[in-house]
Short mmCIF file of C-alpha atoms in Angstrom, two decimals:
data_model
loop_
_atom_site.label_atom_id
_atom_site.label_comp_id
_atom_site.label_asym_id
_atom_site.label_seq_id
_atom_site.Cartn_x
_atom_site.Cartn_y
_atom_site.Cartn_z
CA MET A 223 -55.92 5.50 3.50
CA THR A 224 -53.00 7.01 4.90
CA ALA A 225 -50.23 9.29 2.78
CA ALA A 226 -47.30 6.47 3.16
CA ALA A 227 -49.91 3.83 2.10
CA ALA A 228 -51.03 6.06 -0.81
CA ARG A 229 -47.64 6.27 -2.24
CA GLY A 230 -46.58 2.56 -2.23
CA SER A 231 -43.59 1.15 -1.93
CA THR A 232 -40.54 0.53 -3.32
CA THR A 233 -38.89 -2.42 -4.09
CA ILE A 234 -34.68 -3.11 -5.37
CA ALA A 235 -34.43 -6.67 -6.50
CA ASP A 236 -31.31 -8.65 -5.99
CA LYS A 237 -30.28 -8.39 -9.70
CA ALA A 238 -30.34 -4.81 -9.73
CA VAL A 239 -28.08 -4.16 -7.05
CA ARG A 240 -25.18 -6.78 -8.03
CA LYS A 241 -24.75 -5.20 -11.37
CA ILE A 242 -24.84 -1.98 -9.97
CA ALA A 243 -22.10 -3.07 -8.27
CA GLU A 244 -20.14 -4.89 -10.49
CA ARG A 245 -20.19 -2.05 -12.39
CA ALA A 246 -18.58 0.36 -10.29
CA ALA A 247 -16.00 -2.17 -9.07
CA GLN A 248 -15.08 -1.40 -12.75
CA GLU A 249 -15.02 1.50 -12.18
CA ALA A 250 -12.90 2.28 -9.58
CA LEU A 251 -10.49 0.62 -11.45
CA ALA A 252 -7.29 2.70 -13.43
CA ALA A 253 -6.58 0.03 -16.00
CA PRO A 254 -9.31 -1.50 -16.37
CA THR A 255 -8.46 -6.04 -16.84
CA ALA A 256 -9.64 -8.18 -18.70
CA ASP A 257 -12.04 -10.13 -16.51
CA ARG A 258 -14.85 -8.14 -15.51
CA PRO A 259 -15.74 -7.98 -11.85
CA ARG A 260 -18.78 -10.76 -10.93
CA GLY A 261 -20.80 -10.40 -8.09
CA SER A 262 -24.14 -11.08 -5.71
CA ALA A 263 -25.91 -9.20 -3.33
CA ALA A 264 -28.50 -10.01 -0.98
CA VAL A 265 -31.45 -6.98 -0.67
CA ASP A 266 -33.22 -7.26 3.52
CA GLY A 267 -35.73 -4.54 3.97
CA ARG A 268 -33.50 -1.31 3.80
CA ARG A 269 -29.84 -3.15 4.16
CA ALA A 270 -27.70 -4.90 0.71
CA THR A 271 -25.00 -6.66 1.57
CA VAL A 272 -22.63 -7.57 -1.36
CA ALA A 273 -19.80 -10.26 -2.21
CA LEU A 274 -17.65 -9.43 -5.67
CA ARG A 275 -15.09 -11.51 -7.50
CA VAL A 276 -12.55 -9.32 -9.10
CA ALA A 277 -8.96 -9.00 -10.61
CA LEU A 278 -6.72 -6.58 -10.27
CA PRO A 279 -3.97 -5.12 -11.95
CA TYR A 280 0.17 -4.80 -11.23
CA PRO A 281 1.93 -3.86 -10.16
CA ALA A 282 -0.22 -1.79 -7.97
CA ALA A 283 -0.72 -1.83 -3.87
CA LEU A 284 -3.00 -4.26 -3.52
CA SER A 285 -4.72 -3.38 0.34
CA ASP A 286 -4.88 0.42 -1.62
CA THR A 287 -6.84 -0.71 -3.92
CA ALA A 288 -9.23 -2.91 -3.03
CA ARG A 289 -9.60 -0.52 0.43
CA ARG A 290 -10.22 2.60 -2.80
CA MET A 291 -12.48 -0.07 -5.05
CA GLN A 292 -14.56 -1.19 -1.10
CA GLU A 293 -15.28 2.39 0.20
CA HIS A 294 -15.91 3.12 -4.35
CA VAL A 295 -19.10 0.06 -4.69
CA ALA A 296 -20.38 0.88 -1.51
CA ALA A 297 -20.65 4.86 -1.88
CA ARG A 298 -22.00 4.26 -5.46
CA THR A 299 -24.59 1.79 -4.85
CA ARG A 300 -25.38 3.20 -1.90
CA HIS A 301 -26.00 6.63 -4.30
CA LEU A 302 -27.67 4.72 -6.70
CA THR A 303 -30.19 2.00 -4.38
CA GLY A 304 -31.42 4.48 -1.68
CA LEU A 305 -29.68 1.68 0.81
CA ASP A 306 -27.86 0.98 3.20
CA VAL A 307 -24.31 -0.45 1.75
CA ALA A 308 -21.84 -2.31 3.73
CA PRO A 309 -18.53 -2.35 2.49
CA PRO A 310 -18.40 -5.25 -0.46
CA ARG A 311 -16.25 -8.66 0.65
CA LEU A 312 -13.90 -8.59 -2.22
CA THR A 313 -12.30 -12.41 -3.75
CA VAL A 314 -8.51 -11.28 -5.33
CA THR A 315 -8.90 -13.90 -8.09
CA ARG A 316 -5.66 -13.17 -9.98
CA LEU A 317 -3.36 -10.25 -11.02
CA GLU A 318 -3.00 -8.61 -14.35
CA ALA A 319 -0.12 -6.89 -16.03
CA ARG A 320 -0.70 -3.55 -17.01
CA ASN A 321 1.50 -4.32 -19.71
CA ALA A 322 0.07 -6.69 -22.73
CA ALA A 323 2.86 -6.37 -25.38
CA PRO A 324 6.30 -6.71 -23.79
CA GLU A 325 9.37 -5.51 -25.40
CA PRO A 326 11.46 -8.37 -27.36
CA ALA A 327 14.16 -7.91 -25.00
CA ALA A 328 11.96 -8.06 -21.57
CA GLN A 329 11.11 -11.44 -23.32
CA GLU A 330 13.88 -12.99 -24.05
CA ALA A 331 15.26 -11.45 -20.36
CA SER A 332 12.16 -13.23 -18.59
CA LYS A 333 13.34 -15.94 -20.94
CA THR A 334 16.63 -16.55 -19.39
CA GLY A 335 15.61 -15.52 -15.99
CA SER A 336 17.61 -12.58 -15.29
CA SER A 337 14.98 -11.36 -12.96
CA ARG A 338 16.30 -11.25 -9.22
CA ARG A 339 14.26 -14.13 -7.23
CA ARG A 340 14.57 -13.24 -4.16
CA TRP A 341 14.32 -9.67 -2.67
CA TRP A 342 17.27 -8.44 -0.91
CA SER A 343 17.23 -7.00 2.73
CA ALA A 344 19.37 -3.97 3.20
CA ARG A 345 20.17 -5.12 6.49
CA ARG A 346 20.76 -1.54 8.40
CA VAL A 347 20.29 -2.59 11.48
CA PRO A 348 23.32 -4.93 12.13
CA ALA A 349 25.15 -2.57 9.39
CA ALA A 350 24.31 -0.38 11.55
CA GLY A 351 25.55 -1.69 14.74
CA LEU A 352 28.49 -3.21 13.45
CA ILE A 353 29.46 0.95 11.94
CA LEU A 354 29.22 1.58 15.14
CA LEU A 355 30.90 -0.49 17.23
CA ALA A 356 33.84 0.53 14.31
CA GLY A 357 33.89 3.57 14.20
CA ALA A 358 33.79 4.12 18.65
CA ALA A 359 36.83 2.09 18.63
CA CYS A 360 38.85 3.98 15.77
CA ALA A 361 37.52 7.06 17.21
CA ALA A 362 38.53 6.82 21.14
CA VAL A 363 42.11 5.79 19.75
CA THR A 364 42.61 8.86 17.33
CA ILE A 365 41.87 10.98 19.86
CA ASP A 366 44.36 9.90 22.29
CA VAL A 367 47.29 9.55 19.41
CA ILE A 368 45.93 13.25 18.14
CA ARG A 369 45.84 14.60 21.94
CA VAL A 370 49.30 12.94 22.84
CA HIS A 371 51.27 14.18 19.77
CA THR A 372 49.80 17.76 20.23
CA THR A 373 49.76 18.75 24.10
CA GLY A 374 53.04 16.11 24.68
CA GLN A 375 51.43 14.10 27.41
CA GLY A 376 51.61 10.64 28.04
CA ALA A 377 49.01 8.23 26.19
CA GLY A 378 45.53 6.96 28.30
CA ALA A 379 45.71 5.37 31.06
CA TRP A 380 43.08 2.76 29.07
CA ARG A 381 45.13 2.58 26.21
CA ALA A 382 48.51 1.91 27.98
CA SER A 383 45.82 -0.63 29.98
CA ALA A 384 45.47 -2.23 27.46
CA VAL A 385 48.77 -2.22 25.66
CA ASP A 386 50.37 -4.02 28.82
CA ARG A 387 47.67 -6.53 29.13
CA LEU A 388 47.09 -7.69 25.73
CA ALA A 389 50.93 -8.56 25.31
CA GLY A 390 50.77 -10.35 29.07
CA LEU A 391 48.89 -12.87 27.10
CA ARG A 392 49.50 -15.98 25.69
CA VAL A 393 48.34 -18.11 22.85
CA ASP A 394 46.78 -20.55 24.89
CA ASN A 395 45.35 -17.95 27.35
CA VAL A 396 41.41 -19.26 27.44
CA GLY A 397 40.01 -15.54 27.49
CA VAL A 398 41.94 -14.76 24.53
CA THR A 399 40.12 -18.47 22.42
CA VAL A 400 36.92 -17.30 23.71
CA ALA A 401 37.85 -13.29 22.15
CA ALA A 402 38.94 -14.85 18.81
CA LEU A 403 35.52 -17.45 18.87
CA ALA A 404 34.06 -14.90 19.64
CA ALA A 405 34.99 -12.16 16.70
CA ALA A 406 35.20 -15.65 14.08
CA ALA A 407 31.68 -16.15 15.48
CA LEU A 408 30.75 -12.44 14.75
CA GLY A 409 32.68 -12.89 10.92
CA VAL A 410 30.74 -15.70 10.20
CA VAL A 411 27.56 -13.84 10.94
CA SER A 412 28.84 -11.06 8.93
CA LEU A 413 29.34 -12.85 5.40
CA VAL A 414 25.71 -14.92 6.13
CA LEU A 415 24.36 -11.57 6.58
CA ALA A 416 25.96 -10.25 3.24
CA PHE A 417 25.55 -12.95 1.11
CA THR A 418 22.06 -13.98 1.83
CA PRO A 419 18.69 -12.44 0.61
CA GLY A 420 16.23 -10.85 3.68
CA ARG A 421 12.41 -10.13 3.61
CA ARG A 422 11.95 -13.87 4.01
CA ARG A 423 8.19 -13.02 4.07
CA LEU A 424 8.43 -11.89 0.58
CA LEU A 425 7.72 -13.96 -2.77
CA ALA A 426 8.95 -13.24 -6.08
CA LEU A 427 6.33 -13.10 -8.81
CA ALA A 428 7.00 -13.59 -12.59
CA THR A 429 7.29 -10.54 -15.15
CA ASP A 430 7.77 -10.14 -18.27
CA SER A 431 10.45 -7.33 -18.15
CA ALA A 432 13.97 -7.80 -17.05
CA CYS A 433 13.56 -4.14 -15.24
CA GLN A 434 10.45 -4.89 -12.81
CA SER A 435 10.67 -6.99 -9.69
CA VAL A 436 7.39 -7.87 -7.81
CA VAL A 437 6.87 -9.36 -4.69
CA ILE A 438 3.95 -10.42 -3.03
CA ASP A 439 4.04 -11.57 0.53
CA ARG A 440 3.28 -14.98 2.13
CA PHE A 441 0.45 -13.48 3.67
CA THR A 442 -1.41 -12.96 0.58
CA VAL A 443 -0.97 -16.53 -1.35
CA ALA A 444 -1.92 -17.78 2.53
CA THR A 445 -5.08 -15.43 1.67
CA LEU A 446 -5.72 -16.62 -1.35
CA VAL A 447 -5.43 -20.30 -1.26
CA ARG A 448 -7.46 -20.56 1.68
CA ASP A 449 -10.11 -18.43 0.43
CA ALA A 450 -9.95 -21.09 -2.86
CA VAL A 451 -9.68 -24.02 -0.54
CA GLY A 452 -12.40 -22.70 2.00
CA CYS A 453 -15.74 -22.62 -1.14
CA VAL A 454 -15.17 -26.31 -2.24
CA ASP A 455 -18.50 -27.88 -1.14
CA GLY A 456 -18.31 -29.42 3.03
CA VAL A 457 -14.95 -27.85 3.87
CA GLU A 458 -14.12 -25.54 6.90
CA GLU A 459 -11.88 -24.06 8.67
CA VAL A 460 -9.13 -24.64 6.27
CA ARG A 461 -5.42 -23.52 7.69
CA VAL A 462 -2.83 -22.78 5.34
CA ARG A 463 1.29 -22.54 5.97
CA VAL A 464 3.91 -20.86 3.14
CA ARG A 465 7.21 -21.39 3.44
CA ARG A 466 10.05 -20.06 0.67
CA ARG A 467 9.37 -23.56 -1.85
CA ARG A 468 6.22 -25.34 -0.23
CA ILE A 469 2.74 -25.03 1.29
CA THR A 470 0.76 -26.85 3.50
CA VAL A 471 -3.13 -26.31 3.50
CA LYS A 472 -4.88 -28.54 6.32
CA ALA A 473 -8.81 -28.39 5.61
CA ARG A 474 -11.89 -30.13 8.09
CA LEU A 475 -14.02 -31.81 6.03
CA ALA A 476 -18.26 -31.24 7.93
CA PHE A 477 -19.82 -33.35 5.26
CA GLY A 478 -19.69 -34.92 1.99
CA ASP A 479 -16.74 -37.41 0.19
CA GLN A 480 -13.41 -37.36 1.81
CA GLU A 481 -12.06 -38.47 -1.06
CA SER A 482 -13.97 -35.31 -4.33
CA ALA A 483 -13.52 -33.25 -1.21
CA GLN A 484 -9.47 -34.10 -1.65
CA ARG A 485 -9.30 -34.01 -5.46
CA ARG A 486 -11.45 -30.51 -5.52
CA SER A 487 -9.72 -29.43 -2.51
CA VAL A 488 -6.06 -30.09 -4.28
CA SER A 489 -7.63 -28.08 -7.73
CA ALA A 490 -8.48 -25.63 -5.88
CA ALA A 491 -5.34 -25.03 -4.10
CA GLU A 492 -3.20 -25.40 -7.38
CA ARG A 493 -5.61 -23.11 -9.79
CA ALA A 494 -5.05 -20.36 -6.74
CA LEU A 495 -1.15 -20.65 -7.10
CA ASP A 496 -1.17 -21.02 -11.02
CA ARG A 497 -3.05 -17.23 -10.75
CA CYS A 498 -0.42 -16.11 -8.27
CA ARG A 499 2.22 -16.45 -11.05
CA LEU A 500 5.00 -17.16 -8.64
CA ARG A 501 8.75 -16.94 -9.92
CA ARG A 502 9.16 -20.30 -7.81
CA SER A 503 6.21 -22.79 -8.23
CA LEU A 504 5.77 -24.25 -4.82
CA ARG A 505 5.10 -27.79 -3.61
CA CYS A 506 1.11 -28.36 -1.95
CA SER A 507 0.67 -29.96 0.30
CA VAL A 508 -3.29 -30.50 0.74
CA THR A 509 -4.76 -32.68 3.61
CA VAL A 510 -8.81 -33.02 4.33
CA ARG A 511 -9.87 -34.76 6.68
CA PRO A 512 -13.52 -35.56 8.83
CA THR A 513 -14.59 -33.43 11.55
CA PRO A 514 -15.56 -35.41 15.11
CA ALA A 515 -19.46 -34.57 13.63
CA TRP A 516 -18.42 -35.82 9.86
CA GLN A 517 -20.64 -38.97 8.84
CA ALA A 518 -19.65 -41.12 5.58
CA PRO A 519 -22.19 -40.44 2.62
CA HIS A 520 -24.86 -43.10 1.87
CA PRO A 521 -23.00 -45.72 -0.62
CA ASP A 522 -26.12 -45.47 -2.59
CA SER A 523 -26.27 -41.14 -2.40
CA SER A 524 -25.03 -39.79 -5.25
CA ASP A 525 -22.72 -36.70 -5.08
CA PRO A 526 -24.79 -33.50 -6.47
CA VAL A 527 -21.76 -32.25 -7.41
CA ALA A 528 -19.83 -33.53 -10.52
CA VAL A 529 -16.16 -34.09 -10.24
CA ASP A 530 -13.90 -34.58 -14.26
CA GLU A 531 -10.87 -36.76 -13.63
CA LYS A 532 -9.06 -33.61 -13.00
CA GLY A 533 -11.44 -32.70 -9.54
CA ARG A 534 -12.46 -29.87 -10.96
CA THR A 535 -15.95 -29.23 -10.22
CA ALA A 536 -18.52 -29.51 -13.23
#
């Protein structure tokens, strides 16, 4: 018998790795949430893969929080089990507000809807361009006038030429008409930029305080909805497009009943949107179409997944 055989071997169960990963995910959260992290784990030799479903607190930087949690869970699980653990796959199930009991004034402000519905852009580029253009023109005229009064010389050739040319123009001149239209168009664009909100890719979240303004990126909402619909049995190739007031979901069905998959996909998408807590609800359109290789289930076969009247799995 060899020395290695005499020492024996240690086998770590999937359940043990899962519990360690769930506890490590709870440790990574600075503010504990009401929902405890749930996950799954699979051990293959000396390697382990972990997947977690967690609720994250907000307001917080979601990408930084998720990355910090992945690093902590992988390092903690690797240290306690001795296995080679890759960064776990995270699924954010919901966002929880840190303040459990808002103030009465904040509640009243939330009811009256005084918080911002959209984030406004600073419009730095168009404002800077307009300021530089106007400033350059004013500076050129001012410098020429100061030079005339201080040195006693005549006006600059460019200014005298411009004045003579403008004095000789008629109102019905084509150049005057084009310049007027260009100035009017510039004014309309400036007014539109001033009175319309920017940052169209950000969606406002419902908050309990008028002093807080929290937003979420459209890509994040699309990812949450895509993951939720992708968990429906038989659904694959989920594509999601989020607009200002509507979200469109298109999925392909590989197997199973199409009507049942349609109901469950609609229910999953609506639940994902409810967890996002958007200030303005989005109209959700879900379309599930079969793939070319899909075949209708046999009439005598029963759906193995029980579905209630709202399309939720039992």
